Coordinates of C-alpha atoms in Angstrom, one line a residue:
Chain E
M1 CA 39.8 20.2 136.0
D2 CA 38.9 23.6 137.6
Y3 CA 35.7 24.3 139.4
K4 CA 33.9 25.9 136.4
E5 CA 34.8 22.9 134.2
F6 CA 33.7 20.5 136.9
E7 CA 30.3 22.3 137.1
N8 CA 29.8 22.0 133.4
R9 CA 31.0 18.4 133.2
T10 CA 28.6 17.5 136.0
V11 CA 25.5 18.7 134.0
D12 CA 26.9 17.0 130.8
Y13 CA 27.4 13.8 132.8
L14 CA 23.9 13.9 134.4
S15 CA 22.2 14.6 131.0
D16 CA 24.1 11.7 129.4
N17 CA 26.0 14.0 127.0
L18 CA 29.5 12.6 127.6
S19 CA 31.3 10.0 125.6
S20 CA 32.2 6.8 127.4
E21 CA 35.8 7.9 127.7
E22 CA 34.7 11.2 129.2
I23 CA 32.4 9.4 131.6
K24 CA 35.3 7.3 132.9
E25 CA 37.5 10.3 133.2
F26 CA 34.8 12.2 135.1
E27 CA 34.1 9.3 137.5
A28 CA 37.8 8.9 138.1
F29 CA 38.1 12.6 138.9
L30 CA 35.3 12.2 141.5
V31 CA 37.1 9.3 143.1
L32 CA 40.4 11.3 143.3
N33 CA 38.7 14.5 144.5
P34 CA 36.3 13.6 147.2
E35 CA 35.8 17.3 148.0
F36 CA 33.8 17.6 144.7
Q37 CA 31.7 14.5 145.5
Q38 CA 29.4 16.5 147.8
E39 CA 28.9 19.2 145.2
F40 CA 28.2 16.5 142.6
E41 CA 25.6 14.8 144.8
A42 CA 23.8 18.2 145.4
T43 CA 23.7 18.9 141.7
K44 CA 22.4 15.4 141.1
L45 CA 19.6 16.1 143.6
F46 CA 18.6 19.2 141.7
W47 CA 18.9 17.4 138.4
N48 CA 16.6 14.6 139.5
G49 CA 14.1 17.1 141.0
D50 CA 10.8 15.4 141.7
S51 CA 10.8 13.2 138.6
E52 CA 10.6 10.1 140.7
E53 CA 7.1 11.1 141.7
V54 CA 5.6 10.7 138.3
P55 CA 2.5 8.4 138.6
E56 CA 1.5 5.8 136.1
P57 CA -1.0 6.9 133.5
T58 CA -4.4 5.2 133.9
S59 CA -5.9 2.6 131.6
K60 CA -8.5 5.3 130.7
M61 CA -5.8 7.0 128.7
D62 CA -5.3 3.8 126.7
M63 CA -9.0 3.3 126.2
N64 CA -9.3 6.9 124.9
F65 CA -6.4 6.5 122.6
Y66 CA -7.7 3.2 121.1
S67 CA -11.2 4.7 120.6
L68 CA -9.6 7.6 118.8
L69 CA -7.6 5.3 116.6
K70 CA -10.7 3.2 115.9
A71 CA -12.7 6.3 115.0
E72 CA -9.9 7.5 112.8
E73 CA -9.7 4.1 110.9
E74 CA -13.5 4.2 110.4
K75 CA -13.3 7.7 109.1
A76 CA -10.5 6.6 106.7
D77 CA -12.8 3.8 105.4
K78 CA -15.5 6.3 104.5
V79 CA -13.5 7.8 101.7
S80 CA -15.7 9.5 99.2
I81 CA -18.4 7.1 98.0
L82 CA -18.0 8.3 94.5
K83 CA -14.3 7.5 94.5
K84 CA -15.0 4.1 95.8
L85 CA -17.6 3.5 93.2
Q86 CA -15.2 4.7 90.5
N87 CA -12.6 2.3 91.8
F88 CA -15.1 -0.4 92.2
F89 CA -16.3 -0.3 88.6
S90 CA -12.8 0.1 87.2
I91 CA -11.9 -3.5 88.1
K92 CA -12.3 -5.9 85.2
P93 CA -14.1 -8.7 87.0
V94 CA -16.4 -6.2 88.7
K95 CA -17.3 -4.8 85.3
Q96 CA -18.1 -8.3 84.1
F97 CA -20.2 -9.1 87.1
A98 CA -22.0 -5.7 86.9
Y99 CA -23.0 -6.5 83.3
T100 CA -24.1 -10.0 84.3
L101 CA -26.2 -8.5 87.1
A102 CA -27.7 -5.9 84.8
I103 CA -28.6 -8.6 82.2
L104 CA -30.1 -10.8 84.9
T105 CA -32.2 -7.9 86.2
I106 CA -33.4 -6.9 82.7
G107 CA -34.1 -10.6 82.0
F108 CA -36.1 -10.8 85.2
F109 CA -38.3 -7.8 84.3
I110 CA -38.8 -8.9 80.7
G111 CA -39.7 -12.4 81.9
N112 CA -42.0 -10.7 84.4
G113 CA -43.7 -8.8 81.5
F114 CA -44.2 -11.9 79.4
N115 CA -45.7 -13.8 82.2
K116 CA -48.0 -11.0 83.5
E117 CA -51.1 -12.9 82.6
D118 CA -49.8 -16.1 84.0
N119 CA -48.9 -14.5 87.3
L120 CA -45.2 -15.4 87.5
S121 CA -44.9 -18.3 89.7
E122 CA -43.0 -17.9 93.0
E123 CA -40.7 -20.7 91.9
K124 CA -39.4 -18.6 89.0
I125 CA -38.8 -15.5 91.2
E126 CA -36.9 -17.7 93.5
V127 CA -34.7 -19.0 90.7
A128 CA -34.0 -15.4 89.5
Q129 CA -33.2 -14.3 93.1
K130 CA -30.9 -17.3 93.5
E131 CA -29.0 -16.5 90.4
T132 CA -28.5 -12.9 91.6
Q133 CA -27.3 -14.2 94.9
D134 CA -24.9 -16.6 93.2
V135 CA -23.5 -13.8 91.1
R136 CA -23.1 -11.6 94.2
S137 CA -21.4 -14.4 96.1
Q138 CA -19.0 -14.9 93.3
L139 CA -18.3 -11.2 93.3
V140 CA -17.5 -11.3 97.0
L141 CA -15.1 -14.2 96.5
T142 CA -13.3 -12.4 93.6
L143 CA -13.0 -9.1 95.5
L144 CA -11.7 -10.8 98.6
D145 CA -8.7 -11.9 96.6
Q146 CA -7.8 -8.4 95.4
P147 CA -4.5 -7.0 96.6
S148 CA -6.0 -3.7 97.5
A149 CA -7.4 -3.4 101.1
N150 CA -10.2 -1.1 99.8
K151 CA -11.4 -3.7 97.4
R152 CA -11.4 -6.3 100.1
L153 CA -13.4 -4.0 102.3
Q154 CA -15.9 -3.6 99.5
A155 CA -16.1 -7.4 99.3
V156 CA -17.1 -7.6 102.9
S157 CA -19.7 -4.9 102.4
E158 CA -21.1 -6.9 99.5
V159 CA -21.6 -9.8 102.0
N160 CA -24.0 -7.6 103.9
K161 CA -26.3 -7.4 100.9
L162 CA -26.6 -11.1 100.6
N163 CA -29.8 -12.7 102.0
T164 CA -28.2 -16.0 102.6
V165 CA -24.6 -16.9 103.0
T166 CA -23.0 -20.1 101.7
K167 CA -20.4 -22.1 103.5
T168 CA -17.8 -20.8 101.0
I169 CA -18.5 -17.2 101.9
I170 CA -18.3 -18.0 105.6
K171 CA -15.0 -19.7 105.0
A172 CA -13.7 -16.8 103.0
L173 CA -14.8 -14.4 105.7
F174 CA -12.9 -16.4 108.4
S175 CA -9.9 -16.6 106.2
T176 CA -10.0 -12.8 106.0
L177 CA -10.6 -12.4 109.7
N178 CA -7.6 -14.6 110.6
K179 CA -5.1 -13.8 107.8
D180 CA -5.8 -10.4 106.3
E181 CA -2.9 -8.1 106.9
N182 CA -5.1 -5.1 107.2
V183 CA -6.8 -4.5 110.5
N184 CA -9.7 -2.6 109.0
V185 CA -10.5 -5.5 106.7
R186 CA -10.3 -7.9 109.6
L187 CA -12.6 -5.7 111.6
S188 CA -15.2 -5.5 108.9
A189 CA -15.0 -9.3 108.3
L190 CA -15.8 -9.7 112.0
E191 CA -18.6 -7.2 111.7
A192 CA -20.1 -9.2 108.8
L193 CA -19.7 -12.5 110.7
K194 CA -21.5 -11.1 113.7
K195 CA -24.8 -11.4 111.8
Y196 CA -24.4 -15.2 111.5
T197 CA -23.6 -16.1 115.1
E198 CA -26.7 -18.3 115.3
I199 CA -24.8 -20.7 113.0
P200 CA -22.8 -23.0 115.4
L201 CA -19.9 -23.2 112.9
V202 CA -19.6 -19.4 113.0
R203 CA -19.5 -19.3 116.8
E204 CA -16.8 -22.0 116.8
G205 CA -14.8 -20.2 114.2
L206 CA -15.0 -16.9 116.1
I207 CA -13.8 -18.6 119.3
S208 CA -10.8 -20.2 117.6
S209 CA -10.1 -16.9 115.8
I210 CA -9.3 -15.2 119.2
A211 CA -5.9 -16.9 119.3
N212 CA -5.0 -15.6 115.8
Q213 CA -5.5 -12.0 116.5
T214 CA -2.6 -9.7 117.2
S215 CA -4.3 -6.3 116.8
P216 CA -5.7 -4.9 120.0
L217 CA -8.7 -3.5 118.1
V218 CA -9.8 -6.9 116.9
Q219 CA -9.1 -8.4 120.3
M220 CA -11.3 -5.9 122.0
E221 CA -14.0 -6.2 119.4
L222 CA -14.0 -10.0 119.9
A223 CA -14.0 -9.6 123.7
D224 CA -17.2 -7.4 123.3
L225 CA -18.8 -9.9 121.0
M226 CA -18.2 -12.9 123.3
V227 CA -19.9 -11.0 126.1
V228 CA -22.9 -10.5 123.9
L229 CA -22.9 -14.1 122.9
Q230 CA -22.1 -15.2 126.5
E231 CA -19.7 -17.7 125.0
K232 CA -18.0 -19.5 127.9
K233 CA -15.8 -21.5 125.6
A234 CA -14.0 -18.2 124.7
V235 CA -12.7 -17.7 128.2
K236 CA -9.8 -20.1 127.8
S237 CA -8.6 -18.4 124.6
F238 CA -8.8 -15.0 126.3
E239 CA -6.9 -16.2 129.3
K240 CA -4.1 -17.5 127.0
L241 CA -3.9 -14.1 125.3
I242 CA -3.8 -12.3 128.7
D243 CA -0.8 -14.4 129.7
K244 CA 1.1 -13.4 126.6
E245 CA 3.7 -10.7 127.1
D246 CA 3.4 -8.8 123.8
V247 CA -0.4 -8.3 124.1
N248 CA -1.5 -4.7 124.5
T249 CA -2.4 -3.8 128.1
S250 CA -5.7 -2.2 127.2
A251 CA -6.8 -5.2 125.2
K252 CA -5.8 -7.3 128.2
E253 CA -8.0 -5.2 130.5
K254 CA -10.9 -5.5 128.1
M255 CA -10.5 -9.2 127.9
K256 CA -10.4 -9.5 131.7
E257 CA -13.5 -7.4 131.9
S258 CA -15.2 -9.6 129.3
I259 CA -14.3 -12.8 131.2
Q260 CA -15.9 -11.4 134.3
N261 CA -19.0 -10.5 132.3
I262 CA -19.2 -14.0 130.7
I263 CA -18.9 -15.8 134.0
Chain B
M1 CA 7.7 -9.2 118.0
N2 CA 7.7 -6.0 116.0
T3 CA 11.1 -4.6 115.5
L4 CA 10.3 -1.8 113.2
S5 CA 12.0 1.5 114.1
D6 CA 9.9 4.4 115.3
N7 CA 10.6 6.2 112.0
A8 CA 9.6 3.2 109.9
L9 CA 6.4 2.9 111.8
M10 CA 5.6 6.6 111.5
L11 CA 6.2 6.4 107.7
R12 CA 3.7 3.5 107.6
V13 CA 1.2 5.6 109.5
K14 CA 1.8 8.4 107.0
E15 CA 1.1 6.0 104.2
G16 CA -2.3 5.3 105.7
E17 CA -1.7 2.4 108.0
N18 CA -3.1 4.3 111.0
H19 CA -3.2 1.2 113.2
K20 CA 0.6 1.2 113.3
L21 CA 0.2 4.3 115.5
G22 CA -0.8 1.9 118.3
L23 CA 2.7 0.6 118.5
L24 CA 4.2 4.1 118.6
Y25 CA 1.6 5.0 121.3
E26 CA 2.8 2.1 123.4
R27 CA 6.4 3.1 123.0
Y28 CA 5.9 6.8 123.9
K29 CA 2.9 7.1 126.2
K30 CA 4.9 7.0 129.4
R31 CA 7.6 9.3 128.2
L32 CA 5.0 11.9 127.0
F33 CA 2.9 11.5 130.1
G34 CA 6.0 12.0 132.3
F35 CA 7.0 15.1 130.4
F36 CA 3.5 16.6 130.8
Y37 CA 3.1 15.6 134.4
Q38 CA 6.4 17.1 135.4
M39 CA 5.4 20.3 133.7
N40 CA 1.9 20.7 135.2
K41 CA 1.6 18.2 138.1
N42 CA -1.9 17.3 136.9
A43 CA -2.3 13.6 136.0
S44 CA -5.7 13.9 134.3
L45 CA -4.7 16.9 132.3
S46 CA -1.5 15.1 131.3
E47 CA -3.5 12.2 130.0
D48 CA -5.6 14.5 127.9
L49 CA -2.5 16.2 126.5
V50 CA -1.0 12.8 125.5
Q51 CA -4.2 12.1 123.7
N52 CA -4.0 15.5 122.0
V53 CA -0.5 14.8 120.9
F54 CA -1.6 11.7 119.0
I55 CA -4.5 13.6 117.5
R56 CA -2.0 16.1 116.2
V57 CA 0.3 13.2 115.0
L58 CA -2.6 12.0 112.8
K59 CA -3.5 15.5 111.7
Y60 CA 0.1 16.4 110.7
K61 CA 1.4 13.0 109.7
H62 CA 2.0 14.4 106.1
T63 CA 4.7 16.7 107.6
F64 CA 6.8 13.7 108.8
S65 CA 9.6 13.0 106.4
E66 CA 12.2 10.3 106.1
D67 CA 14.8 12.8 107.4
S68 CA 12.8 13.5 110.5
K69 CA 13.7 11.8 113.7
F70 CA 10.5 10.5 115.4
I71 CA 11.4 11.3 119.0
T72 CA 12.3 14.9 118.2
W73 CA 9.2 15.3 116.0
I74 CA 6.8 14.0 118.6
F75 CA 8.3 16.1 121.4
Q76 CA 8.1 19.2 119.2
I77 CA 4.3 18.4 118.9
A78 CA 4.2 17.8 122.7
R79 CA 5.8 21.1 123.3
N80 CA 3.3 22.9 121.1
E81 CA 0.6 21.1 122.9
I82 CA 1.8 22.2 126.3
Y83 CA 2.3 25.8 125.2
D84 CA -1.3 26.0 123.8
Q85 CA -2.5 24.6 127.1
F86 CA -0.4 27.2 129.0
K87 CA -2.0 30.0 127.0
K88 CA -5.4 28.6 127.6
S89 CA -4.9 28.2 131.3
K90 CA -3.4 31.7 131.5
K91 CA -6.6 33.1 130.1
E92 CA -8.6 31.2 132.6
N93 CA -6.3 31.8 135.5
H94 CA -3.5 34.4 135.6
N95 CA -1.8 32.9 138.7
D96 CA -0.5 29.7 137.2
I97 CA 2.6 29.3 139.2
D98 CA 1.1 30.9 142.4
T99 CA -1.6 28.2 142.3
V100 CA 1.0 25.5 142.1
S101 CA 2.9 27.0 145.0
Y102 CA -0.3 27.4 146.9
H103 CA -1.1 23.8 146.5
L104 CA 2.3 22.9 147.8
N105 CA 2.0 25.2 150.8
T106 CA -1.4 24.0 151.8
G107 CA -0.7 20.4 151.0
A108 CA -1.2 19.1 154.5
T109 CA -0.4 15.6 153.3
I110 CA 3.0 16.7 152.2
E111 CA 3.8 18.2 155.6
N112 CA 2.3 15.3 157.4
E113 CA 4.6 12.9 155.8
I114 CA 7.6 12.9 158.1
E115 CA 9.9 11.2 155.6
I116 CA 9.7 14.2 153.2
S117 CA 12.3 16.6 154.4
E118 CA 12.1 20.3 154.3
N119 CA 14.7 20.3 151.6
K120 CA 12.6 18.2 149.4
I121 CA 9.6 20.6 149.9
N122 CA 11.9 23.5 149.1
L123 CA 13.1 21.8 146.0
K124 CA 9.5 21.2 144.9
K125 CA 8.7 24.9 145.5
A126 CA 11.8 25.9 143.5
I127 CA 10.8 23.7 140.6
A128 CA 7.3 25.2 140.7
K129 CA 8.8 28.7 140.5
L130 CA 11.2 27.8 137.6
S131 CA 9.9 29.3 134.3
P132 CA 8.1 26.7 132.1
E133 CA 10.8 27.1 129.4
K134 CA 13.6 26.2 131.8
K135 CA 11.6 23.5 133.5
E136 CA 11.0 22.0 130.0
L137 CA 14.7 22.1 129.1
I138 CA 15.6 20.1 132.2
I139 CA 12.8 17.6 131.7
L140 CA 13.7 17.0 128.0
S141 CA 17.4 16.7 128.8
K142 CA 16.7 14.1 131.4
L143 CA 15.2 11.8 128.7
K144 CA 17.9 9.3 127.8
E145 CA 17.3 9.4 124.1
L146 CA 17.7 13.1 123.9
K147 CA 21.2 14.6 123.7
Y148 CA 21.8 18.4 123.5
K149 CA 21.5 18.1 119.7
E150 CA 18.0 16.6 119.8
V151 CA 16.9 19.0 122.6
G152 CA 18.2 21.8 120.3
E153 CA 16.1 20.5 117.4
I154 CA 13.0 20.3 119.6
I155 CA 13.3 23.9 121.0
G156 CA 14.7 25.3 117.8
C157 CA 18.3 26.1 118.5
T158 CA 21.8 24.8 117.9
E159 CA 23.4 22.0 120.0
G160 CA 25.8 24.5 121.7
T161 CA 22.9 26.9 122.6
A162 CA 20.9 24.0 124.0
R163 CA 23.8 23.0 126.2
T164 CA 24.2 26.6 127.5
K165 CA 20.5 26.8 128.1
V166 CA 20.3 23.6 130.0
H167 CA 23.3 24.7 132.2
R168 CA 21.6 28.0 132.9
A169 CA 18.3 26.4 133.7
L170 CA 19.9 24.2 136.3
N171 CA 21.8 27.2 137.8
D172 CA 18.6 29.1 138.0
L173 CA 16.9 26.2 139.8
K174 CA 19.8 26.2 142.3
Q175 CA 19.5 30.0 142.8
I176 CA 15.7 29.8 143.4
Y177 CA 16.3 27.0 145.9
L178 CA 18.9 28.9 147.8
T179 CA 16.7 32.0 148.0
L180 CA 13.9 29.8 149.4
E181 CA 16.2 28.2 151.9
S182 CA 17.5 31.5 153.2
A183 CA 14.0 33.0 153.4

């Protein structure tokens, strides 16, 4: 190997562009020709430059990135309302429920007209409202079973229109929060459940859900919520997640911060 | 544990599963940050540039194809990002490299630290004087996953040309260093 070739090989060696055989050959050459060793060390110094002085990026970078991602996911959810409505009404069960709702509403007004003089009793209004609620609840449960994530998101937004929720709805929301494969759907289920935190069952469910979450976005959202609720029971679940290796570092930071704020 | 390849993850992102970008971010944030930091020596700016890269990834995700290799694709984006930033800072400040050298000269902390030898300071100065194109070539070639072929794909040339350019860049660095040493 002449000097020129040695010079070229050195750069190829440092940039990891040699085959394993060539590497062995080059290293053997260096051992046999110590006069080239010094030259090699000098080139290595140039090659490494000041790369060892690169600092670690801060957690602010992570927070910014995950906020960006969250904003992007929210934006994606707000696809044209018209398109959503079109999709929504193209599902067979939705069509059926829409008709039922329409008939119920018409029935309500007709009944109202007939009973004008009698001043429709509050009891009857309640019955009609209850029926509407029941239909809506059924609609939610049907939509939650749809394979499309968009439909499941619509299901959760239907929950927000309900005046009262049943145990079945709460159960369905928790099953979505814990098992749905789509993070957006999980997040919106969490959003819907936030309104019912005065129900002890919901609080318990939210705490036990912490351990089921793998998405940093959901983990961070739960961390925020637990601070608002000042839920001390959540601390253990967060600590377990913090100890796990495969949990996102920003989510860990957020959980640590929340633990501090809860205690 | 998720064992999906970078390419498979990016294809999922392309199909609308934006949250999968989180995994790619975790895999690439340090490499991208290191690349930017070595180019501009500004940690805060480098963090912003990493963020901008991922904004571009989302914006141009439709251009990623099954034939693309994620690492080369994302470093092409990173490269565009840094060139846009260079253009911007040139408009604001014409003496880019001089400023860096000035910082190095007046960095009292550097000179105060006994363990940092004069050679190291000269090397830093030489790197600061190296053109951004050449500096970039050396930084990219230092990444383990990037061979001459991938470096060529990123900068838009053949494998052979990339090799020649990397060799030249290193020689230039040596020359600048020797000039500084003899000065």
